[in-house]
C-alpha positions as a LaTeX table, in Angstrom:
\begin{tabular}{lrrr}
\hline
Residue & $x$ (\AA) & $y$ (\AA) & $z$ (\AA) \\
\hline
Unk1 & $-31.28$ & 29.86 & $-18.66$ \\
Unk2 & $-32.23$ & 29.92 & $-14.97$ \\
Unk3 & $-33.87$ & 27.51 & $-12.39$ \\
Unk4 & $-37.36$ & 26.21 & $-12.41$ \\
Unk5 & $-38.73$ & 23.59 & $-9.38$ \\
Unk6 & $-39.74$ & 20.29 & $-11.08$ \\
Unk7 & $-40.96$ & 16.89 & $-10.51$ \\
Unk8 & $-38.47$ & 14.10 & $-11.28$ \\
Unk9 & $-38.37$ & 10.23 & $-10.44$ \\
Unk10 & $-40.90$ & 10.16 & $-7.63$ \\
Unk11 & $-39.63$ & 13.11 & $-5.90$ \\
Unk12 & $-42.06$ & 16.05 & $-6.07$ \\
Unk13 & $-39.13$ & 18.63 & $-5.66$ \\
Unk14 & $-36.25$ & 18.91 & $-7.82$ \\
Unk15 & $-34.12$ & 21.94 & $-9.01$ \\
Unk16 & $-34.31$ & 21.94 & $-12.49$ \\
Unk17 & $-31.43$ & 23.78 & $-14.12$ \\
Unk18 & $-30.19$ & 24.85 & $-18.01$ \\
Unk19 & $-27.43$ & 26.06 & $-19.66$ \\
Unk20 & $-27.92$ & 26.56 & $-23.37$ \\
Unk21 & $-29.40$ & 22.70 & $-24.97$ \\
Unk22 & $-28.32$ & 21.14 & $-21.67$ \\
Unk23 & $-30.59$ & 20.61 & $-18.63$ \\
Unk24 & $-29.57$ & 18.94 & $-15.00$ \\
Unk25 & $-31.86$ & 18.02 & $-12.01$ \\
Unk26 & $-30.76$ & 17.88 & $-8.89$ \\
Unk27 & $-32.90$ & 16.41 & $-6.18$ \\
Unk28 & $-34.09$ & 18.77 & $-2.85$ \\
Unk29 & $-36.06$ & 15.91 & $-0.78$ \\
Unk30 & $-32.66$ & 14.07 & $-0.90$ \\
Unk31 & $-28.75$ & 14.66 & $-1.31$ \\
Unk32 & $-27.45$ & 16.75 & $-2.48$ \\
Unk33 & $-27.40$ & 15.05 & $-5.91$ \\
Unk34 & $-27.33$ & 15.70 & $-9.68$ \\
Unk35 & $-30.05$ & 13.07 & $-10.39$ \\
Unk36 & $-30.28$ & 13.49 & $-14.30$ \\
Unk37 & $-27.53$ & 15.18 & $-16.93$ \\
Unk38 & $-28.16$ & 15.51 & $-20.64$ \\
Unk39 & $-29.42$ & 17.72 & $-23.51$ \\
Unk40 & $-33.40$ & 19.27 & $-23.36$ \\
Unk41 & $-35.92$ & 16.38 & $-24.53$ \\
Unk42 & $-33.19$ & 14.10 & $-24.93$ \\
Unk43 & $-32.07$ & 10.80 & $-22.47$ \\
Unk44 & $-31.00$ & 11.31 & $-19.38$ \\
Unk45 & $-27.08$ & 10.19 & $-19.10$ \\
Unk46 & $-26.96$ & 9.19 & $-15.37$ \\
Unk47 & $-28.23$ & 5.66 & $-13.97$ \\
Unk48 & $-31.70$ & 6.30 & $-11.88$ \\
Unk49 & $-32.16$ & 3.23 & $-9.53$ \\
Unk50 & $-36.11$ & 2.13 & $-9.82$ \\
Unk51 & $-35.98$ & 0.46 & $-6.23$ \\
Unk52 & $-34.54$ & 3.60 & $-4.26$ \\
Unk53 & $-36.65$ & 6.47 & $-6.73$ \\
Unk54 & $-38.66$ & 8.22 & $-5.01$ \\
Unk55 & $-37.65$ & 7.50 & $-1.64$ \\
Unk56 & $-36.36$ & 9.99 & 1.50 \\
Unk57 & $-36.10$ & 9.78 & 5.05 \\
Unk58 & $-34.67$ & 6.89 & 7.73 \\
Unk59 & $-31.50$ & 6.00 & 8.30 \\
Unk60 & $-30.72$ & 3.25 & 5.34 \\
Unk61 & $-28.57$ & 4.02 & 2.56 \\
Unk62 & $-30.07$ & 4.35 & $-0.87$ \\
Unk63 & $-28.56$ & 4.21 & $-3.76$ \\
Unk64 & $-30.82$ & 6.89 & $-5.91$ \\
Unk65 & $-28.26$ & 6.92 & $-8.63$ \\
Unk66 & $-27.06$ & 10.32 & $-10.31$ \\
Unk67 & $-24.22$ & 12.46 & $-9.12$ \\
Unk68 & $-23.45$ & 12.55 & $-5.24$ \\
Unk69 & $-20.47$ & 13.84 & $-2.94$ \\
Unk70 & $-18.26$ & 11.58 & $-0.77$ \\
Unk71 & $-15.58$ & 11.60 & 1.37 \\
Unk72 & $-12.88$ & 9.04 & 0.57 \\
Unk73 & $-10.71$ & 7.00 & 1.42 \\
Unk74 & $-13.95$ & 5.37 & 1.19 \\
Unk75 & $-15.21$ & 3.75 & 4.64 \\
Unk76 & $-18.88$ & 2.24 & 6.16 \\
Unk77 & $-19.85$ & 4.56 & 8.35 \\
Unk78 & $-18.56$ & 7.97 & 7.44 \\
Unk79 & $-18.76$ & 7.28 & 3.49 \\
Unk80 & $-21.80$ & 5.68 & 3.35 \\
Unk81 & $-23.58$ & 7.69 & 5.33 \\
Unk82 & $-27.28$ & 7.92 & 3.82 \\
Unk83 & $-28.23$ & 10.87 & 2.13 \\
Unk84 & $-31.74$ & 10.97 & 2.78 \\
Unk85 & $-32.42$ & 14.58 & 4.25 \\
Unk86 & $-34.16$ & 17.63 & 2.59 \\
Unk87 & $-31.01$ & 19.83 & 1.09 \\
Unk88 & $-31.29$ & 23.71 & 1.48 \\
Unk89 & $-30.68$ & 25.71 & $-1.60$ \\
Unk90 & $-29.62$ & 29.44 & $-2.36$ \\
Unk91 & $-29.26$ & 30.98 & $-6.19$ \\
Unk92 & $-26.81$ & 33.48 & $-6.24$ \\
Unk93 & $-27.01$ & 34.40 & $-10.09$ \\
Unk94 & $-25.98$ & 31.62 & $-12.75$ \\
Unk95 & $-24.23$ & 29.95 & $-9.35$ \\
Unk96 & $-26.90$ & 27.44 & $-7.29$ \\
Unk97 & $-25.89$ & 26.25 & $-4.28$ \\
Unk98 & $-27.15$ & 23.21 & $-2.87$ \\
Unk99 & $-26.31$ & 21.83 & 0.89 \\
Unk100 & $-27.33$ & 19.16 & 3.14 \\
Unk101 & $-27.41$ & 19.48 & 7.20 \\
Unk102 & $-24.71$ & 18.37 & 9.11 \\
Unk103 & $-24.27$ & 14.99 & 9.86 \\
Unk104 & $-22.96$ & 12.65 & 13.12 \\
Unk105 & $-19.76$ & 13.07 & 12.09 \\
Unk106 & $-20.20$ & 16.90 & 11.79 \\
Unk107 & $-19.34$ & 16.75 & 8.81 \\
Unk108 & $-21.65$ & 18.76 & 6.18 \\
Unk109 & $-21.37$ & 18.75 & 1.73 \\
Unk110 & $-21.86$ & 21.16 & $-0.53$ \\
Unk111 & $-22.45$ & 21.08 & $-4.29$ \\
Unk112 & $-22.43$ & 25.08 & $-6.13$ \\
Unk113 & $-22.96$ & 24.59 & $-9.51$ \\
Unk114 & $-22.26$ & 27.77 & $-11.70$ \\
Unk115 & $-24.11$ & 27.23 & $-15.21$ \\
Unk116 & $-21.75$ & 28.55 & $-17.91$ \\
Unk117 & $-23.64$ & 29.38 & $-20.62$ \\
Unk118 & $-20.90$ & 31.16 & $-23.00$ \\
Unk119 & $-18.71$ & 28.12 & $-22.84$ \\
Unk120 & $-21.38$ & 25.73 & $-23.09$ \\
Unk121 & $-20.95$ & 24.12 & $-19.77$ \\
Unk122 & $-21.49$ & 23.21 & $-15.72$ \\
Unk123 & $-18.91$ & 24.00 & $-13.11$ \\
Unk124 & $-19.39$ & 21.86 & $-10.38$ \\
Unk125 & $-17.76$ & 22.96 & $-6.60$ \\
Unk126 & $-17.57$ & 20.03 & $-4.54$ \\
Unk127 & $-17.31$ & 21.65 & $-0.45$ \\
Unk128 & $-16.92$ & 19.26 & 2.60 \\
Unk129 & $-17.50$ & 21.15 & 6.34 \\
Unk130 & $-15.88$ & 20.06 & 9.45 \\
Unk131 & $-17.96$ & 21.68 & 11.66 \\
Unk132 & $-16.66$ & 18.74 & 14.77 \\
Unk133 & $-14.29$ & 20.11 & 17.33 \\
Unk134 & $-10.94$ & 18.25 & 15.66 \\
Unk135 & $-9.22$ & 18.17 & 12.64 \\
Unk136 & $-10.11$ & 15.68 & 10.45 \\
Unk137 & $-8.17$ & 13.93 & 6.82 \\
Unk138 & $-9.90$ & 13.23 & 3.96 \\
Unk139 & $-10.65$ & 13.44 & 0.11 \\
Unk140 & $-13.42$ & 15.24 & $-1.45$ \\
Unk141 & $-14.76$ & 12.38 & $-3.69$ \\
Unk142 & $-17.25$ & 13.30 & $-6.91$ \\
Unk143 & $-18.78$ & 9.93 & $-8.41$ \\
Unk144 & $-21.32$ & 9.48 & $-11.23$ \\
Unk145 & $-23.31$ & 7.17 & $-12.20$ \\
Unk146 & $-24.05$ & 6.85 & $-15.70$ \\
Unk147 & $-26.41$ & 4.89 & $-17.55$ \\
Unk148 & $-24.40$ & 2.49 & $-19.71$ \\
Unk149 & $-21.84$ & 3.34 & $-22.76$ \\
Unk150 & $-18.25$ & 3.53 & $-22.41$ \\
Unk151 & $-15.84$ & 5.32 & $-20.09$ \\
Unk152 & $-11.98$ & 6.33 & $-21.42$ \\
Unk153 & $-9.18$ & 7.76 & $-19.70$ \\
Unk154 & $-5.58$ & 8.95 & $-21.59$ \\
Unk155 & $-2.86$ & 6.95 & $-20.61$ \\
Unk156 & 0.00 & 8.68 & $-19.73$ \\
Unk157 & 2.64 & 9.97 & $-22.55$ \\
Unk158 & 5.10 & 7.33 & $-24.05$ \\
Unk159 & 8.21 & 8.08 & $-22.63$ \\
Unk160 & 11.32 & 5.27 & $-23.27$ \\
Unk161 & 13.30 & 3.63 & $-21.21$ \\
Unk162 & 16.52 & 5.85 & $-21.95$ \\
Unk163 & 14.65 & 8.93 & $-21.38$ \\
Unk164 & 12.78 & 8.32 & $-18.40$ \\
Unk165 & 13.63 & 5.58 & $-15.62$ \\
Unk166 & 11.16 & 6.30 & $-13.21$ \\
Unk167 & 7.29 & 4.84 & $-13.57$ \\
Unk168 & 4.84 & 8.08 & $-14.37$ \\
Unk169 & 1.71 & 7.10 & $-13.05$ \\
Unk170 & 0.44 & 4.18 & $-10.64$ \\
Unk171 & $-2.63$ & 2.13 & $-11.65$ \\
Unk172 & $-4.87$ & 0.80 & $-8.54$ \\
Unk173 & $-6.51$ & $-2.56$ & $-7.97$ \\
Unk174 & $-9.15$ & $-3.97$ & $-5.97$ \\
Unk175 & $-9.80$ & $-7.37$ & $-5.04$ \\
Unk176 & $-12.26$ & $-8.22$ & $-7.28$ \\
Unk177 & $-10.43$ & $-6.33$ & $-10.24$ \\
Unk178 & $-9.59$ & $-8.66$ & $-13.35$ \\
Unk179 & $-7.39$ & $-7.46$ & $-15.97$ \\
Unk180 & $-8.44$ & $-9.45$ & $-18.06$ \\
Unk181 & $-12.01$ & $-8.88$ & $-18.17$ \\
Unk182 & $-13.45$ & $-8.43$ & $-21.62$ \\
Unk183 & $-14.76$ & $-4.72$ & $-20.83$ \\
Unk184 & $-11.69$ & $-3.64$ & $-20.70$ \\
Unk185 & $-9.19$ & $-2.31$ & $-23.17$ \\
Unk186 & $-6.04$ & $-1.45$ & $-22.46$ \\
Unk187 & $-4.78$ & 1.19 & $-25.20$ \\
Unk188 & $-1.25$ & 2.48 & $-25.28$ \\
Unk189 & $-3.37$ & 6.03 & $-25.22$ \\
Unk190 & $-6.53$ & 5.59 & $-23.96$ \\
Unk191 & $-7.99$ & 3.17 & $-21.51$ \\
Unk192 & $-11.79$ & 1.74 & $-22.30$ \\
Unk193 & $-14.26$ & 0.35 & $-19.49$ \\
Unk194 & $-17.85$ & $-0.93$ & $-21.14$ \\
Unk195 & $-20.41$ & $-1.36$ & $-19.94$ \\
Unk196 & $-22.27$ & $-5.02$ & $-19.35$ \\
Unk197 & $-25.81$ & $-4.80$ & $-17.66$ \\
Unk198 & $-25.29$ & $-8.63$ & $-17.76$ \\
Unk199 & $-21.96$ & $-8.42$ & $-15.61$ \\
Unk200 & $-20.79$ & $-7.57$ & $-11.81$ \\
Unk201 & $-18.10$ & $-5.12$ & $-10.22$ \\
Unk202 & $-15.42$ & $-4.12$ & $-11.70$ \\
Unk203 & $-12.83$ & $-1.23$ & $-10.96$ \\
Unk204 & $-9.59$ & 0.00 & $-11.58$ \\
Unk205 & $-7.80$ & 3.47 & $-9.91$ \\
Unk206 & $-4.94$ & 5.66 & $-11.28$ \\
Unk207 & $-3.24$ & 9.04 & $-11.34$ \\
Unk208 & $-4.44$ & 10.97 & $-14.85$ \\
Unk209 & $-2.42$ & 14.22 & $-14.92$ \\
Unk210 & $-3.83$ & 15.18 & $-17.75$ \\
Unk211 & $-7.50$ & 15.36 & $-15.64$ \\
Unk212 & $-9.91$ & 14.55 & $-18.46$ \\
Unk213 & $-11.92$ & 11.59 & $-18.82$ \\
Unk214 & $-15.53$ & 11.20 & $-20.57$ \\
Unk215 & $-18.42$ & 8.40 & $-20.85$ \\
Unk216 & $-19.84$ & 8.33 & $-24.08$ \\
Unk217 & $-23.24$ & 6.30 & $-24.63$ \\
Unk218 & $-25.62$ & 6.87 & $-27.19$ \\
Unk219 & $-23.82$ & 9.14 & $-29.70$ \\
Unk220 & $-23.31$ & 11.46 & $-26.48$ \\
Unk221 & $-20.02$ & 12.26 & $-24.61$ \\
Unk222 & $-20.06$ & 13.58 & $-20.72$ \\
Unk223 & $-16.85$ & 15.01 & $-20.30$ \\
Unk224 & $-15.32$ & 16.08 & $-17.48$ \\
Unk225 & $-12.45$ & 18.20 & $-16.61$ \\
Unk226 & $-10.71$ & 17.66 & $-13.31$ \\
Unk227 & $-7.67$ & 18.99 & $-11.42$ \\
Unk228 & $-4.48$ & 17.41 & $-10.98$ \\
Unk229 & $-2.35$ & 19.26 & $-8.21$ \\
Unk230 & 1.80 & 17.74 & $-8.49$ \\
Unk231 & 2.95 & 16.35 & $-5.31$ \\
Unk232 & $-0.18$ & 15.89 & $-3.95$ \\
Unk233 & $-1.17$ & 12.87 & $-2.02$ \\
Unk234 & $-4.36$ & 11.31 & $-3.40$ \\
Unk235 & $-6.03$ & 8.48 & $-1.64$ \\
Unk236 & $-6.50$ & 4.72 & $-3.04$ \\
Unk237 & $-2.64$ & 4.50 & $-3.38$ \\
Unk238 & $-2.76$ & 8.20 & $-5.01$ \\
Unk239 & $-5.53$ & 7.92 & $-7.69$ \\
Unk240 & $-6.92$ & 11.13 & $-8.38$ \\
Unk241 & $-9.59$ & 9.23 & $-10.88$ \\
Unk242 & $-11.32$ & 5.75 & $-10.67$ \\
Unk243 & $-14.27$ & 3.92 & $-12.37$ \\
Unk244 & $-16.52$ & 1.29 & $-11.65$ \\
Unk245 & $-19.16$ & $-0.57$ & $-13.10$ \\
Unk246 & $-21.74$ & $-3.83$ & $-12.29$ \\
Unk247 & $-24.79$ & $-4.57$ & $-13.83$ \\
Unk248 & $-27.06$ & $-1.39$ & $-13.36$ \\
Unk249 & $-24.38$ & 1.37 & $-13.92$ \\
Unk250 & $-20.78$ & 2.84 & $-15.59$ \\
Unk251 & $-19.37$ & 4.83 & $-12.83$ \\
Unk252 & $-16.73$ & 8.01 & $-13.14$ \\
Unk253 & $-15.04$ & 9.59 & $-10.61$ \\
Unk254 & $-12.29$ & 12.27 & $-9.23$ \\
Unk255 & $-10.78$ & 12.62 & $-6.16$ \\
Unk256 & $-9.27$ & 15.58 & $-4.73$ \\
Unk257 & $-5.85$ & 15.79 & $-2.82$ \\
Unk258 & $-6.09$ & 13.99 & 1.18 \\
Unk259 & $-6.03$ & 17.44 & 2.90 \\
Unk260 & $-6.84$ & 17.99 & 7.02 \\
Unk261 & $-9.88$ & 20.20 & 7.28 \\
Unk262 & $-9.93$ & 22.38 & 10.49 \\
Unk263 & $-12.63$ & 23.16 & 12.71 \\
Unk264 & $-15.29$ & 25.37 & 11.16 \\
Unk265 & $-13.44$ & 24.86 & 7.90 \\
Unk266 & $-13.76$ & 23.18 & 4.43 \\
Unk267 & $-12.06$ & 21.11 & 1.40 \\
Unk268 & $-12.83$ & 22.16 & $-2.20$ \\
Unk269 & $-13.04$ & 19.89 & $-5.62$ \\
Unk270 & $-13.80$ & 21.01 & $-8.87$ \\
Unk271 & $-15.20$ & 19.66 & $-11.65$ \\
Unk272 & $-16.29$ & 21.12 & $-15.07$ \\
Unk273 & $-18.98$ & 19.17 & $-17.14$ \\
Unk274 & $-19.67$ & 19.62 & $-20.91$ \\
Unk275 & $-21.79$ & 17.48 & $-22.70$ \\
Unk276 & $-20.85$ & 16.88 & $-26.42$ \\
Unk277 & $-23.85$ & 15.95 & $-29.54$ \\
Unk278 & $-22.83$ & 13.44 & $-31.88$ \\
Unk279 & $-19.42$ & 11.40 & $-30.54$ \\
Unk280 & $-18.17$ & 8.27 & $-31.90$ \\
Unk281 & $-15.29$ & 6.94 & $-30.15$ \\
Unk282 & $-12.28$ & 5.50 & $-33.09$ \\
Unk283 & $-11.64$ & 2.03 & $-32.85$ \\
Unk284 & $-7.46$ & 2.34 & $-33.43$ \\
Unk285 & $-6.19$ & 3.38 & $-30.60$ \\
Unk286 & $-3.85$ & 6.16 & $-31.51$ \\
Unk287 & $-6.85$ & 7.90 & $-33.67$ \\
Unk288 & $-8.60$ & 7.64 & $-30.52$ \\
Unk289 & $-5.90$ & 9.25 & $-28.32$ \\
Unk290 & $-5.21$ & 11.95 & $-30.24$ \\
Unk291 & $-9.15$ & 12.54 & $-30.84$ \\
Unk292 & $-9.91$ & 12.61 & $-27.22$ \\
Unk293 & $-6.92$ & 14.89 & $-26.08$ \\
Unk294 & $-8.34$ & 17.76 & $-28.77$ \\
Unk295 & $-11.74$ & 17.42 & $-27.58$ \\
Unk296 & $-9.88$ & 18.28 & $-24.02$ \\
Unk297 & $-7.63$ & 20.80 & $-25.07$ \\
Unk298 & $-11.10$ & 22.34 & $-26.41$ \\
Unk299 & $-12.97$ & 22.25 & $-23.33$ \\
Unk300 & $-10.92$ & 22.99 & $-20.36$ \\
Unk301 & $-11.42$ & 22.95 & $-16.91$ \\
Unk302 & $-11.69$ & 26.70 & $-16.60$ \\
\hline
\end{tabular}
């Protein structure tokens, strides 16, 4: 267990940390960001981009890859905003704490990750500052990048038309989203986006109350726990999970509630990571659904 300094993808300085078989990095020269994710010797699980390793400094936005904290709804200048500055870190115990300087916007983030070692896992606390003299809205926004494989998401419980008239959860388009695109599959229980290093964008958005969802590539399942908070209002037409993919990455991501953030204050997002050995997803649908919701039920958020 514990935290060594390490090289990683051109950067000379990198916070290297383990719980039990399962290693992250997360970069210092940049960020904050998880740049790799997956068990000791073995692949790394997040998507690395060649052109932007390596690099830090200026004011143009690279997409290094990995794990990174937004603010949503998602907009040019306050979302984008590069991450290219040296983060400060503090280890508190198992819990490292990892924060970049505060922006134009006054704005700051904040990634604490607490290594869990007797449940096998990563808790990941996602903080966004206002340290400006107003109020401001937003969403604490956690994407990933992974590699390749396959991302699923449960569907929401069959309910008829007798015993429920209302809908129970909505799902969110973008402009370029096609329904019918062959990497999707659209279970009755679970909900499949592949990966196509030979395709562009793609995205959908919806409400999972169950907060689970998982990419599995290579035999391997990330799996991440998220929190759903009823009557909340969650931005992108109240999706508290999306993903996205093109040609060089499968993306997964939560959302937390739109909250206003005072002055000198902060929003809060968690998310628990687990990373499961040895995974093959069932073809049939329903084997699938009820296979996923035990591996949740057996990893939980907290």
């Amino acid at each position: 267990m514990g935290m060594d300094l390490v090289p990683f993808g051109g950067w000379e300085r990198n916070a290297r940390i383990v719980c039990n078989d399962v290693e992250m990095i997360v970069t210092l020269e940049v960020g904050p960001r998880v740049i790799s994710f997956g068990f000791s010797g073995g692949p790394n699980m997040f998507a690395v981009h060649e052109a932007d390793a390596g690099k830090s400094g200026g004011d143009q936005f690279h997409s290094y890859g990995g794990h990174r904290l937004w603010i949503a709804p998602e907009e040019p200048l306050r979302t984008l905003r590069p991450d290219n500055d040296p983060v400060e870190y503090t280890v508190d115990g198992e819990e490292y704490v990892f924060t970049s300087p505060p922006d134009e916007y006054h704005t700051q983030k904040q990634i604490r990750i607490i290594s869990d070692p007797a449940n096998s896992r990563f808790v990941l606390v996602h903080r966004v500052y206002n340290h400006g003299a107003y109020p401001i809205e937003l969403s604490a926004w956690a994407p990933t990048q992974c590699s390749g494989g396959v991302v699923l998401f449960p569907q929401a419980p069959f309910e008829s038309h007798s015993d429920r008239l209302l809908p129970t959860r909505p799902i969110v388009m973008w402009g370029y989203t096609k329904l019918q695109d062959s990497r999707w599959t659209w279970g009755d229980h679970v909900v499949r986006l592949r990966h196509d290093s030979s395709l562009g964008p793609q995205k959908i958005g919806a409400l999972v109350e169950q907060g689970y969802a998982a990419c599995v590539n290579g035999g391997n399942m990330f799996l991440k726990r998220f929190p759903y908070t009823p009557g909340a209002t969650y931005p992108d037409f109240n999706s508290n999970f999306e993903t996205f993919t093109r040609q060089d990455m499968l993306e997964i991501e939560t959302l937390g509630p739109m909250v206003t953030v005072g002055c000198g204050d902060y929003v809060e997002h968690q998310e628990t990571w687990y990373l499961l050995k040895d995974q093959t997803i069932p073809e049939d649908d329903a084997t699938c659904g009820a296979w996923f919701a035990d591996i949740a039920e057996r990893h939980p958020l907290t």
